[in-house]
Each structure stands twice: as C-alpha cells, then as structure tokens.
PDB file of C-alpha atoms in Angstrom:
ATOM      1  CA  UNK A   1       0.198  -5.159  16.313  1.00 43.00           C
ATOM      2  CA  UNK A   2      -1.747  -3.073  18.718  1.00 40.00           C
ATOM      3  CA  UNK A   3       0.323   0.080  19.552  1.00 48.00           C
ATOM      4  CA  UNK A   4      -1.651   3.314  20.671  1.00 42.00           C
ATOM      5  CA  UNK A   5      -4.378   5.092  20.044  1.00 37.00           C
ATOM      6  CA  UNK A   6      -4.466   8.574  18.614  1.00 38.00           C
ATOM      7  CA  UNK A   7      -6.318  11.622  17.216  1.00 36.00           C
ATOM      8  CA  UNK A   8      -5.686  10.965  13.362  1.00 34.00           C
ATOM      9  CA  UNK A   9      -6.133  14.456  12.995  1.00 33.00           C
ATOM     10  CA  UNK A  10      -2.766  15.643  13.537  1.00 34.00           C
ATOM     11  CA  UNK A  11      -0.543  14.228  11.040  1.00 34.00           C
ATOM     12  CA  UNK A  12       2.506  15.990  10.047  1.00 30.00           C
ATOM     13  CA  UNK A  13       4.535  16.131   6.826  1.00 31.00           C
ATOM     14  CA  UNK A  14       8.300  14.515   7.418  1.00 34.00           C
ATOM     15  CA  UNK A  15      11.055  14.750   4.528  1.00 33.00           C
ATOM     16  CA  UNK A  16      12.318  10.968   3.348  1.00 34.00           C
ATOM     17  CA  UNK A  17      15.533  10.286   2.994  1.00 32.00           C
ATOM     18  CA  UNK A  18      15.709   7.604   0.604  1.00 34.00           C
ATOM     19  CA  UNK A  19      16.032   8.812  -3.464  1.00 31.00           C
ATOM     20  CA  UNK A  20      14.879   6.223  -6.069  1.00 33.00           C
ATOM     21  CA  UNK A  21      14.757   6.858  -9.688  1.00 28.00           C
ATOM     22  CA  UNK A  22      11.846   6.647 -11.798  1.00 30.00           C
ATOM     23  CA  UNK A  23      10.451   4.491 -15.228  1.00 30.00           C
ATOM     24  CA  UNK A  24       7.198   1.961 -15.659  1.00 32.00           C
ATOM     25  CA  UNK A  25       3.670   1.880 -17.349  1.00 32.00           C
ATOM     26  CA  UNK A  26       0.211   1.229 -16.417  1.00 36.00           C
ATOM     27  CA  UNK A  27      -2.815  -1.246 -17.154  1.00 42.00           C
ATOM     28  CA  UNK A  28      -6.532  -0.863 -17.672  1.00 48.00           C
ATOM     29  CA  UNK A  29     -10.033  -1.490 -16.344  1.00 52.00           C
ATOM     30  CA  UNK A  30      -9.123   0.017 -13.304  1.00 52.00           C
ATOM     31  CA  UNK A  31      -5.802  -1.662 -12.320  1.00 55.00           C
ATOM     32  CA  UNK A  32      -3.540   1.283 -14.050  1.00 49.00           C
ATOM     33  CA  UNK A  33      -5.312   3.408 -10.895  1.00 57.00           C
ATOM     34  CA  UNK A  34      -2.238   1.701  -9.370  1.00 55.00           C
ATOM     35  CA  UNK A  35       0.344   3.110 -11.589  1.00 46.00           C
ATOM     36  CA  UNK A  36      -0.676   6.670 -12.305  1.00 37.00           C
ATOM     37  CA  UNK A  37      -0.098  10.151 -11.538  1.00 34.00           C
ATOM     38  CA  UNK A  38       0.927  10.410  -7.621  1.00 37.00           C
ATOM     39  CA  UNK A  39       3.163   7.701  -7.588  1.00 42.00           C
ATOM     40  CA  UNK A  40       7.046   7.980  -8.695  1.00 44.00           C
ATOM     41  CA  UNK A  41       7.691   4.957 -10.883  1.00 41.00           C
ATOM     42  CA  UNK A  42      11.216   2.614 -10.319  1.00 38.00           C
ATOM     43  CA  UNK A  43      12.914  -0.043  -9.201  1.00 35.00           C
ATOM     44  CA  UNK A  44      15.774  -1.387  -7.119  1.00 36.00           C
ATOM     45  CA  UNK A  45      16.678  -4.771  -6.501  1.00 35.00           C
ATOM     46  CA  UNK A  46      16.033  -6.058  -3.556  1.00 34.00           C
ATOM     47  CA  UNK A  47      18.976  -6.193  -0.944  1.00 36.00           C
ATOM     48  CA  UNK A  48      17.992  -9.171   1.082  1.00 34.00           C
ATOM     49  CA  UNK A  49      15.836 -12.506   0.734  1.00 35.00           C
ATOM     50  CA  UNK A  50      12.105 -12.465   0.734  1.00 35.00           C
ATOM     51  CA  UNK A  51      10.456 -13.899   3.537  1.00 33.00           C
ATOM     52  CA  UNK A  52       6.767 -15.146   3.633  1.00 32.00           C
ATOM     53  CA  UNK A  53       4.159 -14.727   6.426  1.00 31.00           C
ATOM     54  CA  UNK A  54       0.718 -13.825   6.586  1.00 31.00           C
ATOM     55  CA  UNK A  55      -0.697 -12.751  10.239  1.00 31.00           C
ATOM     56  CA  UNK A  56      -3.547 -10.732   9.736  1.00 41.00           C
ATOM     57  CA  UNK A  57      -3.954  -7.229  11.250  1.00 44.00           C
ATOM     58  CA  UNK A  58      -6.711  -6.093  13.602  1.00 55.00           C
ATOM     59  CA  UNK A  59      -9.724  -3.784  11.902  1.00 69.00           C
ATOM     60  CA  UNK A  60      -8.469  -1.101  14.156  1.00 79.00           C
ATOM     61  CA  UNK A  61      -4.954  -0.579  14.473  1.00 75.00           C
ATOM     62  CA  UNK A  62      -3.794   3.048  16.220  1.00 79.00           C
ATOM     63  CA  UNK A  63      -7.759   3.610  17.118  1.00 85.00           C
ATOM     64  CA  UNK A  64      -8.167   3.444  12.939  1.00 90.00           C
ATOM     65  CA  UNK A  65     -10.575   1.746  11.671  1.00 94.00           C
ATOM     66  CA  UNK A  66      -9.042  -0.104   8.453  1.00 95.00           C
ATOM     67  CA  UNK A  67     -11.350  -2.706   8.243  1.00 96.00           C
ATOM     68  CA  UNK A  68     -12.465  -3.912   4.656  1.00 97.00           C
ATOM     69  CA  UNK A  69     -15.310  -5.741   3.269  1.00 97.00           C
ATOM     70  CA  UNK A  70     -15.058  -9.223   3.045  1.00 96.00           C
ATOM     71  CA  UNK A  71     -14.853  -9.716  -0.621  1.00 97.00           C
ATOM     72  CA  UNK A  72     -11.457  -7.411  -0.779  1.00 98.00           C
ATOM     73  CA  UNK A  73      -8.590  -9.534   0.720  1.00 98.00           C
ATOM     74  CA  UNK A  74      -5.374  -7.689   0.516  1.00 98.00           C
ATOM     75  CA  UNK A  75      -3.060 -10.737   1.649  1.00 98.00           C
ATOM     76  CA  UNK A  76      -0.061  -9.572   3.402  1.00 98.00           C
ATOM     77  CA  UNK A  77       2.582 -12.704   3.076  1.00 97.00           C
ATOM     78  CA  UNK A  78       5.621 -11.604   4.204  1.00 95.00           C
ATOM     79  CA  UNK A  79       7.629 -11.676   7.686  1.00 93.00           C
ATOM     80  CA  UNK A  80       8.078  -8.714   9.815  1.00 92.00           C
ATOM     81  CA  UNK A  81      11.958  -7.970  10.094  1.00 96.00           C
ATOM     82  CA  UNK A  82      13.886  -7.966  14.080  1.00 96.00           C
ATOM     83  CA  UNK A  83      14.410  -4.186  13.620  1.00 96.00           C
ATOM     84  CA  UNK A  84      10.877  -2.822  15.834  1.00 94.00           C
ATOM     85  CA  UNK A  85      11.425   0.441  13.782  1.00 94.00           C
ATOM     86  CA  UNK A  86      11.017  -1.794  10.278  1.00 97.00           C
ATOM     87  CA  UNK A  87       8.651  -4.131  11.496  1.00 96.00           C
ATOM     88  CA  UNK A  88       6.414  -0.912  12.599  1.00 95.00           C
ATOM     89  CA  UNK A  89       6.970   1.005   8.979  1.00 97.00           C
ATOM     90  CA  UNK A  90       6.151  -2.377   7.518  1.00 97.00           C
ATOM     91  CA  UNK A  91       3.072  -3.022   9.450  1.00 96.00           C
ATOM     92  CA  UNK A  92       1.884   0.723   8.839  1.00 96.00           C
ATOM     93  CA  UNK A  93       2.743   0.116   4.972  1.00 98.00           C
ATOM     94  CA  UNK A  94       0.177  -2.699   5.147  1.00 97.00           C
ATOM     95  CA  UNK A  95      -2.463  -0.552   6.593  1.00 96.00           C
ATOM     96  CA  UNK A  96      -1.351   2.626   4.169  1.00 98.00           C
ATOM     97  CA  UNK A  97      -2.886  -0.027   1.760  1.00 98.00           C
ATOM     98  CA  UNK A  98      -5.719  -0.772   3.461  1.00 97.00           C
ATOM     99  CA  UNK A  99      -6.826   3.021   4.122  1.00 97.00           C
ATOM    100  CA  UNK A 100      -6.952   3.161   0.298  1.00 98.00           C
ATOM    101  CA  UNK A 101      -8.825   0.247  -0.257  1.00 98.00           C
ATOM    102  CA  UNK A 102     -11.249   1.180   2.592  1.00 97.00           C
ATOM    103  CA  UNK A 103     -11.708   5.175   0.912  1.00 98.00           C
ATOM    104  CA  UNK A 104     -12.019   3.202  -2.468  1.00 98.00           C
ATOM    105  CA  UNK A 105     -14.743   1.019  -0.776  1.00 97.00           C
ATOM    106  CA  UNK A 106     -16.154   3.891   1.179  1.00 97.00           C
ATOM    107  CA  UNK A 107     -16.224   6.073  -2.034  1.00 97.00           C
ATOM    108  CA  UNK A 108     -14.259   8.526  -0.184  1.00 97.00           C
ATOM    109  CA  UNK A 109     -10.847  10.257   0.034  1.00 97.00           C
ATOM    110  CA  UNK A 110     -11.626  11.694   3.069  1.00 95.00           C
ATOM    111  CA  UNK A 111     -11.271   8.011   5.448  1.00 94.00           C
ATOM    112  CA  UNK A 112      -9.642   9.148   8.536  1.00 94.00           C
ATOM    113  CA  UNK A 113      -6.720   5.963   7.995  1.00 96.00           C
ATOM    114  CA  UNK A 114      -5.638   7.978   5.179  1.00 96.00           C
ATOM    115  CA  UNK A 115      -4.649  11.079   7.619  1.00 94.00           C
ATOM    116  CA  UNK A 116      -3.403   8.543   9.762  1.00 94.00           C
ATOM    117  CA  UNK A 117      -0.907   6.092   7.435  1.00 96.00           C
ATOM    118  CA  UNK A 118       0.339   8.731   5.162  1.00 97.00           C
ATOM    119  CA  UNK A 119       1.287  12.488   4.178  1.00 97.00           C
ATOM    120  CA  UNK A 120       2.519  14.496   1.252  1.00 97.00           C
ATOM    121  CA  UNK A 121       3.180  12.467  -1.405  1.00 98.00           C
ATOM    122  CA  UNK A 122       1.969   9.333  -0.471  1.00 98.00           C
ATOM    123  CA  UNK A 123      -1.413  10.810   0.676  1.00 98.00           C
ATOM    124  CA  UNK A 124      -1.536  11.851  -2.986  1.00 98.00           C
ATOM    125  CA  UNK A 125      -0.854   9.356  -4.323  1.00 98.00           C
ATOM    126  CA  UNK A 126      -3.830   7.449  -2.310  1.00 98.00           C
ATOM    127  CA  UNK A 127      -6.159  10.119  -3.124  1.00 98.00           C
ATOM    128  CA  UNK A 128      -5.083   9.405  -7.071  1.00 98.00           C
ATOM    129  CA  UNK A 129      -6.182   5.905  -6.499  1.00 97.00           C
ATOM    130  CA  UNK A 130      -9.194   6.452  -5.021  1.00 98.00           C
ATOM    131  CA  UNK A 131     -10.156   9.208  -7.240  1.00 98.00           C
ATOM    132  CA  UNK A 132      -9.945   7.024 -10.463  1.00 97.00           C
ATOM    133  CA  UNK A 133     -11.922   4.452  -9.095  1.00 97.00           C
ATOM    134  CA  UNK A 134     -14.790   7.134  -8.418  1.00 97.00           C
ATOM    135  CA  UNK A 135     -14.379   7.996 -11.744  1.00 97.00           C
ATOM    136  CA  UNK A 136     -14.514   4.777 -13.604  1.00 97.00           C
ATOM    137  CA  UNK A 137     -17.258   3.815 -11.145  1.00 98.00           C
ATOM    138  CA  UNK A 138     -15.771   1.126  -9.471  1.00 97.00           C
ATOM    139  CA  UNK A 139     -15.009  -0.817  -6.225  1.00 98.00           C
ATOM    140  CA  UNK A 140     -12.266  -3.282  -6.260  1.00 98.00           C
ATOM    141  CA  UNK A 141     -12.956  -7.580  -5.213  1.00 98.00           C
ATOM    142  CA  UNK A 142     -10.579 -10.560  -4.982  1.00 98.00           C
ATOM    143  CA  UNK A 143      -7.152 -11.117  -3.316  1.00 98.00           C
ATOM    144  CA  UNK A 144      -3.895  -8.729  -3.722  1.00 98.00           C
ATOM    145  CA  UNK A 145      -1.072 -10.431  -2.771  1.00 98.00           C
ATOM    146  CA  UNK A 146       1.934  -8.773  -1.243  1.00 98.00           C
ATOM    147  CA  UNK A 147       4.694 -10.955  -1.068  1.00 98.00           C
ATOM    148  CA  UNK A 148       8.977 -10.800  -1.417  1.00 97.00           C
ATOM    149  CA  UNK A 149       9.132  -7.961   1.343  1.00 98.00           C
ATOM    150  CA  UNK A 150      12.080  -6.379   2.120  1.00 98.00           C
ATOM    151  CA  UNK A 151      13.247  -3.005   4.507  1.00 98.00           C
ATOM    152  CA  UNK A 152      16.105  -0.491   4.468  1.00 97.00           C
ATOM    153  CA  UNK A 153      16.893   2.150   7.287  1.00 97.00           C
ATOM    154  CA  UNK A 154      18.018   5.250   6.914  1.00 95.00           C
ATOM    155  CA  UNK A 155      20.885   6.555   9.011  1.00 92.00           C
ATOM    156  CA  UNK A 156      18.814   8.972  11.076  1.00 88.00           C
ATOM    157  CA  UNK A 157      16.218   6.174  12.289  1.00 86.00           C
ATOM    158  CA  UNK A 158      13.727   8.279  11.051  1.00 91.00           C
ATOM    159  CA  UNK A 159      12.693   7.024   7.099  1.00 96.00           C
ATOM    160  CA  UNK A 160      12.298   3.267   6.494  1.00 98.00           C
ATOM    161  CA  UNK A 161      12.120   2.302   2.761  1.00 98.00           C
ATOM    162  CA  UNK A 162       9.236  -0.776   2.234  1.00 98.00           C
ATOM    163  CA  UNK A 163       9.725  -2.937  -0.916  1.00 98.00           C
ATOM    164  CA  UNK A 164       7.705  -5.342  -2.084  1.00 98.00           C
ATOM    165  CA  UNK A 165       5.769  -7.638  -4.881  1.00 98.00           C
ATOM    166  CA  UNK A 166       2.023  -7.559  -5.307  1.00 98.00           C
ATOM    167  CA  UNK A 167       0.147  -9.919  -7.752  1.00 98.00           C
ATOM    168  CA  UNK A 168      -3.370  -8.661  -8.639  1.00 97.00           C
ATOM    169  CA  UNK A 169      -4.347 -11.376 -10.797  1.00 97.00           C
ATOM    170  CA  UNK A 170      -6.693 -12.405  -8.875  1.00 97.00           C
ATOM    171  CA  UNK A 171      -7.899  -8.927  -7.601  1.00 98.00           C
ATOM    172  CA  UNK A 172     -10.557  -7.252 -10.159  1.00 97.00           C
ATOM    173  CA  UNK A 173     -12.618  -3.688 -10.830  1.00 97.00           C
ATOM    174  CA  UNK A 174     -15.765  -4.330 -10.443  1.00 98.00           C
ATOM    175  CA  UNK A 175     -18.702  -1.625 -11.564  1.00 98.00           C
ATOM    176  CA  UNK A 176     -20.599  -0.195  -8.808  1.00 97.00           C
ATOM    177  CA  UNK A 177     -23.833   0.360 -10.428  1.00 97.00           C
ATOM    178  CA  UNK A 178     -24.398  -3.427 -11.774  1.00 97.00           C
ATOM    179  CA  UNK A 179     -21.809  -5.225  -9.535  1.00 97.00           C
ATOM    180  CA  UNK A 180     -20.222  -6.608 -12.994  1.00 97.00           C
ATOM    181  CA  UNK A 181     -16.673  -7.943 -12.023  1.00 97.00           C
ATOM    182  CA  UNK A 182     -14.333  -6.871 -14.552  1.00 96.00           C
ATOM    183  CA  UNK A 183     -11.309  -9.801 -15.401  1.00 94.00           C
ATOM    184  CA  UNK A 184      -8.932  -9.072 -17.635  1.00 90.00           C
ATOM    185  CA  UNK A 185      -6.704 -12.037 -19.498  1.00 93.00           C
ATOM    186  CA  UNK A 186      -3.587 -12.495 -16.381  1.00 93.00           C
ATOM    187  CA  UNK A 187      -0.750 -11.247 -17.789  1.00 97.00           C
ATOM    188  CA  UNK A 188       2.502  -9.394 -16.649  1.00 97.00           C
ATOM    189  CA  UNK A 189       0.563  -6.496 -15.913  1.00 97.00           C
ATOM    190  CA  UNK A 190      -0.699  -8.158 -13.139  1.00 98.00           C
ATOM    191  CA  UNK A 191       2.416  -7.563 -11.418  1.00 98.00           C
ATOM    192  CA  UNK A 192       4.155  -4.935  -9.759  1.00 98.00           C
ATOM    193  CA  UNK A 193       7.526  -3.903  -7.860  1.00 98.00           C
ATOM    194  CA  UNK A 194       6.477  -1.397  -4.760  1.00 98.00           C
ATOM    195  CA  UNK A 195       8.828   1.013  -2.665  1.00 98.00           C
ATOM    196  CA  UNK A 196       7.356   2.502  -0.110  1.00 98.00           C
ATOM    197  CA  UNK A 197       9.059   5.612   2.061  1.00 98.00           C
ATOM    198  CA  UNK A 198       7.695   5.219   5.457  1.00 98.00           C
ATOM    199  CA  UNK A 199       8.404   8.378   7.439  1.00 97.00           C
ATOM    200  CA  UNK A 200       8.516   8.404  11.627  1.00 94.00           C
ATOM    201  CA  UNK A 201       5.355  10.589  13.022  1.00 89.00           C
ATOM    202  CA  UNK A 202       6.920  12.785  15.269  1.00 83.00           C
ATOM    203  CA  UNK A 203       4.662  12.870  17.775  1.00 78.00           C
ATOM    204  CA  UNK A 204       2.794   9.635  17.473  1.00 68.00           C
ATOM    205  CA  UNK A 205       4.071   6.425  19.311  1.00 74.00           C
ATOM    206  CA  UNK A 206       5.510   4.230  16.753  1.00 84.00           C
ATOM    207  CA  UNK A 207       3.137   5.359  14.002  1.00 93.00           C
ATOM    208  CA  UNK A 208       4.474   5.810  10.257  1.00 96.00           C
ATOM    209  CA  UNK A 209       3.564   7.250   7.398  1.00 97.00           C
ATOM    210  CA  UNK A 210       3.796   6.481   4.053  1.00 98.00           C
ATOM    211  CA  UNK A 211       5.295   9.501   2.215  1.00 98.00           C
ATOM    212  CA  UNK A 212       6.567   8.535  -1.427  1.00 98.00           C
ATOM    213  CA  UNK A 213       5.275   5.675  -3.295  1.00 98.00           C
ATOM    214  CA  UNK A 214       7.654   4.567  -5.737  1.00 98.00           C
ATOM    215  CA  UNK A 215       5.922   1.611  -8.320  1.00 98.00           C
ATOM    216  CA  UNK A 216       7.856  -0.734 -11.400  1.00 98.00           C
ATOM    217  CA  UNK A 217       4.630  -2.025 -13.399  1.00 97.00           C
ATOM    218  CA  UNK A 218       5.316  -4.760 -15.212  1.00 97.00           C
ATOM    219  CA  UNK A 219       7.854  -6.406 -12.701  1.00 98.00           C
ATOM    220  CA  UNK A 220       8.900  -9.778 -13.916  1.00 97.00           C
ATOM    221  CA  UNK A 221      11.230 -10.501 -11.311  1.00 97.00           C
ATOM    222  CA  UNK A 222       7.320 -10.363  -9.544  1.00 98.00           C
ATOM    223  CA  UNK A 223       6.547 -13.540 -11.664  1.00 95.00           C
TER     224      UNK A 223
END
C-alpha cells in the first residue's frame, strides 16, 4: 500500500494502550534471537477468525526501502481487516518485520526502516534481534510464515494491537563466514504466537509504529 513519503528521521515515541501479560521460552541456533530480551513474552487468544492472504508489499513503502534479498521470504498470509486504521498498523507490522530482517541482512541496527516502523520498545526489541545475529555470525534464509492474523483497536484510535502466528520451520540461521545453513529437527519451537502494539505517528500520514512486541514461543494453537 503506497501511502507517503517521509523523512524517517523524525520518529516519535507514543504510549500503547493495550496491557498483555507475560510467560514463554526460547530456541537455539539463532531462532531464540526471536524470543529474547526486548520482547515481553504472552499470549491471548485470538478474538476473531484468521483470515489468509498474501499480497506482497512494494520494496519501498513510506520512501523506506525494506527490500530483502531473495533467499529471505517473510510470507505475509493473512487479509487486511475493513478498519483503514488496522489494515495500516497491520501493513506497517509487516514491514516492522522486514526492517529487522533487512538490518539483520545489512549487518546493521542502524537501517533507516527501523526509525521508520518502530520506537521504544519495539525498536529494542529489533535491535535485540539483530544484535544476536551479529553475534552468532549469522544471516537468516528460507520462508517465515505469518499467518492467523487478527487486530484490536483501542478506544482512542490511536494504538492497534497486531496478533499473529509465524512458522519458521522452514526459515534457518545460516553462518556468514561459510554460508553453512543451519536446520534444526522441526519441532514446536518452530512456532510462535506474536502481539504486536502498533502506535499512530503523530505527525506522519498513516504511518505506525511498532512499540511493544509481546511473543508466546512454543504456541501450539500455531500448529
């Protein structure tokens, strides 16, 4: 969805409104970068049906450039709700994922789409991921699949609360240095229960943020 174009440097912190609670537990050769420190860990059922889709974004969404290399596919298969304010928070969630996976490709925290597609705790915790990927020394390949979507307003218009599945069992680590893919044996750790608090940039044009990442590892009802 092509909205506007703006400077990326002026993003502003916004309170959520939205309170989850907490619990969950990580995985390894790389994929527990997805469950650690900088991300609140819970889960809430879901108050309304998934729906699948899967429309692609453009590389450059808001001016951003959130393009990725062609070996990471993050798959986004899920139907954007009637409400434009959820159906923007939900299409900035998607690229709030892609902005990581383009610092962790860029071997960077400093990607401009971060500034862009999230603040205070969610820019955390995208700096976490990326950080313990430069660490273990790796890049990421495959398909992540984010699936089962559902949104939730808050009364003020201004916080929309993202939830979703992703399945990573067919998205790897792989070692920067000798391009070694590492696969692990698929198991429930391979899935995961996301809520994302997508907060209204005041003076951007539809832009949102993501500003608390809330993650259940381990999320059979994923299965």
């Amino acid at each position: 969805m092509k909205r506007r174009s703006l400077p990326v440097a002026a993003a502003f912190t916004a309170a959520a409104t939205l309170l989850l609670t907490a619990c969950g537990s990580g995985d390894d050769n790389g994929k527990a970068a997805d469950k650690i420190a900088g991300a609140d860990q819970g889960a809430e059922a879901p108050t309304k049906p998934a729906e699948p889709s899967g429309a692609p974004a453009e590389d450059k969404p808001d001016g951003v450039d959130v393009s990725l290399p062609a070996d990471m596919n993050l798959v986004f298969d899920w139907e954007k709700p009637k409400d434009q304010n959820e159906a923007a928070a939900m299409s900035d969630a998607a690229n709030f994922f892609r902005a990581v996976y383009r610092g962790v490709d860029k071997r960077t925290t400093e990607e401009a789409a971060l500034v862009a597609y999230s603040t205070g705790d969610g820019l955390k915790y995208a700096k976490t991921q990326i950080d313990a990927r430069l660490e273990g020394g790796w890049t990421a390949t495959g398909t992540r699949r984010h699936y089962q979507a559902t949104t939730r307003s808050a009364p003020n218009g201004n916080s929309v609360e993202v939830a979703f599945c992703v399945d990573s069992s067919k998205f790897y680590s792989k070692e920067v240095k000798t391009g070694k893919v590492l696969k692990g044996t698929p198991s429930i750790t391979d899935f995961d229960y996301f809520k994302i608090i997508m907060v209204k940039l005041p003076t951007g044009d539809g832009l949102w943020q993501a500003s608390k990442v809330y993650v259940e590892a381990k999320a059979a009802k994923c299965q």
